[in-house]
CSV table of C-alpha atoms in Angstrom, one decimal:
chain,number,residue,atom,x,y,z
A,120,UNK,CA,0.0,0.0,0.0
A,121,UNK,CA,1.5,3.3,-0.7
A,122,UNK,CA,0.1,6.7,0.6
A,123,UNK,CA,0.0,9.9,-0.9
A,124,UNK,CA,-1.1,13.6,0.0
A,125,UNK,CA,-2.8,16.0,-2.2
A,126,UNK,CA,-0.1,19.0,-2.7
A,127,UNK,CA,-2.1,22.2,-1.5
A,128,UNK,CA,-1.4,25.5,-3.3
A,129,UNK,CA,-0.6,28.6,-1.2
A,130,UNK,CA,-3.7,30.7,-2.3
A,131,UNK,CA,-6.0,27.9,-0.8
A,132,UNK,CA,-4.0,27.8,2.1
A,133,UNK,CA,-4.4,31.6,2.4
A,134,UNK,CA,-8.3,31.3,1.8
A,135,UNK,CA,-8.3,28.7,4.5
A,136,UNK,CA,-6.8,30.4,7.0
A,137,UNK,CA,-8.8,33.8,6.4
A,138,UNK,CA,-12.3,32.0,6.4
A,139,UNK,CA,-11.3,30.4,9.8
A,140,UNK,CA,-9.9,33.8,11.0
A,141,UNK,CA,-12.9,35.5,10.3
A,142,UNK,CA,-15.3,32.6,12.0
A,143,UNK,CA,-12.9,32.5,15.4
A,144,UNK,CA,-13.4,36.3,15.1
A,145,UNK,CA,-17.4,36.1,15.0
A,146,UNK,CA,-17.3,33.4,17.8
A,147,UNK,CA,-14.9,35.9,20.0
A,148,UNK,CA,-17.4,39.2,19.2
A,149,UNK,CA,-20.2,36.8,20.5
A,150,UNK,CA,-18.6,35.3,23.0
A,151,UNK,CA,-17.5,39.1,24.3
A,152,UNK,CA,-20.8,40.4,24.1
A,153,UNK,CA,-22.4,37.0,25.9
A,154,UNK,CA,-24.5,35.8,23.0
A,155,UNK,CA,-23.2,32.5,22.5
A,156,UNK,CA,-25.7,31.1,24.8
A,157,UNK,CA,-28.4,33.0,23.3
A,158,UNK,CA,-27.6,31.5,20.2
A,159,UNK,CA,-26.2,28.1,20.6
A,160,UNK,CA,-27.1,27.8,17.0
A,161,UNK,CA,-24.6,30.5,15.6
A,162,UNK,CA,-22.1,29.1,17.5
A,163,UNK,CA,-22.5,25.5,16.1
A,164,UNK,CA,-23.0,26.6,12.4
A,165,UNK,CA,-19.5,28.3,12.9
A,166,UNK,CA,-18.1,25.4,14.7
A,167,UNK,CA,-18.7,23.2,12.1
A,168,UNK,CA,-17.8,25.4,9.5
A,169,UNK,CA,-14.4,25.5,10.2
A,170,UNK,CA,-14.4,21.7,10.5
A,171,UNK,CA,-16.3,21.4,7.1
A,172,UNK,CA,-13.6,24.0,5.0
A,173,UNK,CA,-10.3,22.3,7.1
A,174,UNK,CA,-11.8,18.6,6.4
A,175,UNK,CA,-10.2,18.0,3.0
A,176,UNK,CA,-6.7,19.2,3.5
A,177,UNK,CA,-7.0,16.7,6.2
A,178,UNK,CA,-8.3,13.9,4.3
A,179,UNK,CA,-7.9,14.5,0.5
A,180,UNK,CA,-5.4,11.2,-0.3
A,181,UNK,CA,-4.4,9.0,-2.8
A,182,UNK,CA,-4.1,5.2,-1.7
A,183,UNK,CA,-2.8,2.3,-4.2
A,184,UNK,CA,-3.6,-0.7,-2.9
A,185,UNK,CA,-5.1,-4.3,-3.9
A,186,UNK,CA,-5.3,-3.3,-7.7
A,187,UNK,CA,-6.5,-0.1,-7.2
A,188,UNK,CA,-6.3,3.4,-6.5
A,189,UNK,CA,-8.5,4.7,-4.0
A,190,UNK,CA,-9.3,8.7,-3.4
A,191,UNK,CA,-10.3,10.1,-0.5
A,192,UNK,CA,-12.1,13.6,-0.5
A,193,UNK,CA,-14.0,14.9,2.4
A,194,UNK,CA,-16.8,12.1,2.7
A,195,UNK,CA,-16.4,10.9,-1.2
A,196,UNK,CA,-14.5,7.9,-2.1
A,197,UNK,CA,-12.9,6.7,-5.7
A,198,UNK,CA,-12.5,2.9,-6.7
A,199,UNK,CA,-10.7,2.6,-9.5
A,200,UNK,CA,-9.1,-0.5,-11.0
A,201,UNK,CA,-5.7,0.1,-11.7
A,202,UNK,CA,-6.0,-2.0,-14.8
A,203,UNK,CA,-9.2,0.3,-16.2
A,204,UNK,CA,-6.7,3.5,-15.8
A,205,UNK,CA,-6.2,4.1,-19.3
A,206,UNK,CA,-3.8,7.7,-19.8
A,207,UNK,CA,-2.2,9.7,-17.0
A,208,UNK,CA,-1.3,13.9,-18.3
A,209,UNK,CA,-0.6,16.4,-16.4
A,210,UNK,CA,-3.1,19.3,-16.4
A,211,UNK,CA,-3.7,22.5,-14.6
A,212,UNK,CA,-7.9,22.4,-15.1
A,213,UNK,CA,-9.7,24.0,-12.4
A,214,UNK,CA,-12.9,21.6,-12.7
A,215,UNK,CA,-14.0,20.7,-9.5
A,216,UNK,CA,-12.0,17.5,-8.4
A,217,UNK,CA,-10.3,15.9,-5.0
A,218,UNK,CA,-7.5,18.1,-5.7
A,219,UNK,CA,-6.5,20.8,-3.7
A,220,UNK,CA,-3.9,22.3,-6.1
A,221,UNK,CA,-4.1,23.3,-9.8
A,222,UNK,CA,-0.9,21.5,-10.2
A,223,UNK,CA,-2.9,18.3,-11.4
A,224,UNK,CA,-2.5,15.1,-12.6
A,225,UNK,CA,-5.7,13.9,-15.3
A,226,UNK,CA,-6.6,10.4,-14.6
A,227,UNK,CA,-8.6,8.9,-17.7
A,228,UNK,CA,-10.1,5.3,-16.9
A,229,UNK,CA,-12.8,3.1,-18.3
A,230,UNK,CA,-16.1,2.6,-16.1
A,231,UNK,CA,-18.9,0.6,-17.6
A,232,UNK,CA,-17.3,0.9,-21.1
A,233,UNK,CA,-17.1,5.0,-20.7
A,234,UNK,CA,-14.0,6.4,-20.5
A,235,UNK,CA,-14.2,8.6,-17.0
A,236,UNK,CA,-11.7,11.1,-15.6
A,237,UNK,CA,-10.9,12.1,-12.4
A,238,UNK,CA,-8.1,15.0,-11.4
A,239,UNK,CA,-5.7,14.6,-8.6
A,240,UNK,CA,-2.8,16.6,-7.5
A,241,UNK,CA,-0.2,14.6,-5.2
A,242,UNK,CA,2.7,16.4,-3.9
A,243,UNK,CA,5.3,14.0,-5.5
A,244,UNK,CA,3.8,13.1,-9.2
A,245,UNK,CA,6.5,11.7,-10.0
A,246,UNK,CA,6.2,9.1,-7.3
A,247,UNK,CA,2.6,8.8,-8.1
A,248,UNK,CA,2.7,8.2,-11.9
A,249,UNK,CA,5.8,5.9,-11.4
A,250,UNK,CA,3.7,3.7,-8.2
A,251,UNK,CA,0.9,3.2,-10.8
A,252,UNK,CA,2.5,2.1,-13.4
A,253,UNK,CA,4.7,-0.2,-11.4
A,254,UNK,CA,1.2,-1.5,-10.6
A,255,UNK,CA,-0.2,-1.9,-13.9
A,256,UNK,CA,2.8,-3.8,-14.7
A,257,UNK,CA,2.7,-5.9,-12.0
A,258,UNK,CA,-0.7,-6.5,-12.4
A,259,UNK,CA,-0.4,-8.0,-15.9
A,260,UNK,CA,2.7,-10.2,-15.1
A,261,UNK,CA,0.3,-11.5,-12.4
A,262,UNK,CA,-2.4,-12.5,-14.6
A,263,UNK,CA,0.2,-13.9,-17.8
């Protein structure tokens, strides 16, 4: 099984950091001015706010294991058989993806006879694109 983080660009770092700034600054005006009990509710939705926008630097990962490659991205999970992975290119595409970085790899596999894709952004591609095609390959000596 080998692990690997999603790379995270500074400008989402940045927005990160300012959105929870902002929310610990809310919760200390009402917290100051005694309103937290008053609205329990407030507090809470700001609470879990900050869990909610910190949640995927946390969690975004790329795992190959048992013939596949398995993403994790907040509560979303990828299954994908290594042997359906068609093309890996690099991309910079700022669809929505589990990629927390525009620095991106494009992942191009077959899924009930459509061809699928699926950006992800690992801080060593290298590593990456060299740990799936070892295996791929290791895969098809298996099955020769």
């Amino acid at each position: 099984m080998q692990k690997f983080q999603t790379k995270i660009d500074w400008w989402i770092l940045g927005f990160l950091i300012a959105m929870t700034g902002l929310l610990i600054q809310l919760l200390y005006t009402m917290y100051a001015k005694g309103t937290m009990v008053e609205y329990p509710e407030h507090t809470a939705v700001y609470i879990l706010t900050i869990a909610v926008i910190w949640w995927p630097v946390f969690n975004t990962r790329y795992i190959i294991e048992n013939e596949a490659l398995i993403i994790h991205s907040l509560f979303l999970k990828w299954h994908i058989p290594l042997a359906n992975i068609q093309n890996i290119s690099k991309t910079n595409n700022s669809i929505s993806s589990p990629a927390l970085s525009l620095d991106r790899l494009k992942i191009e596999y077959m899924k009930d006879g459509k061809i699928k894709q699926v950006l992800v952004s690992p801080r060593d591609q290298q590593a990456f694109r060299q740990a799936v095609e070892v295996s791929r390959t290791q895969i098809e000596i298996n099955r020769e």
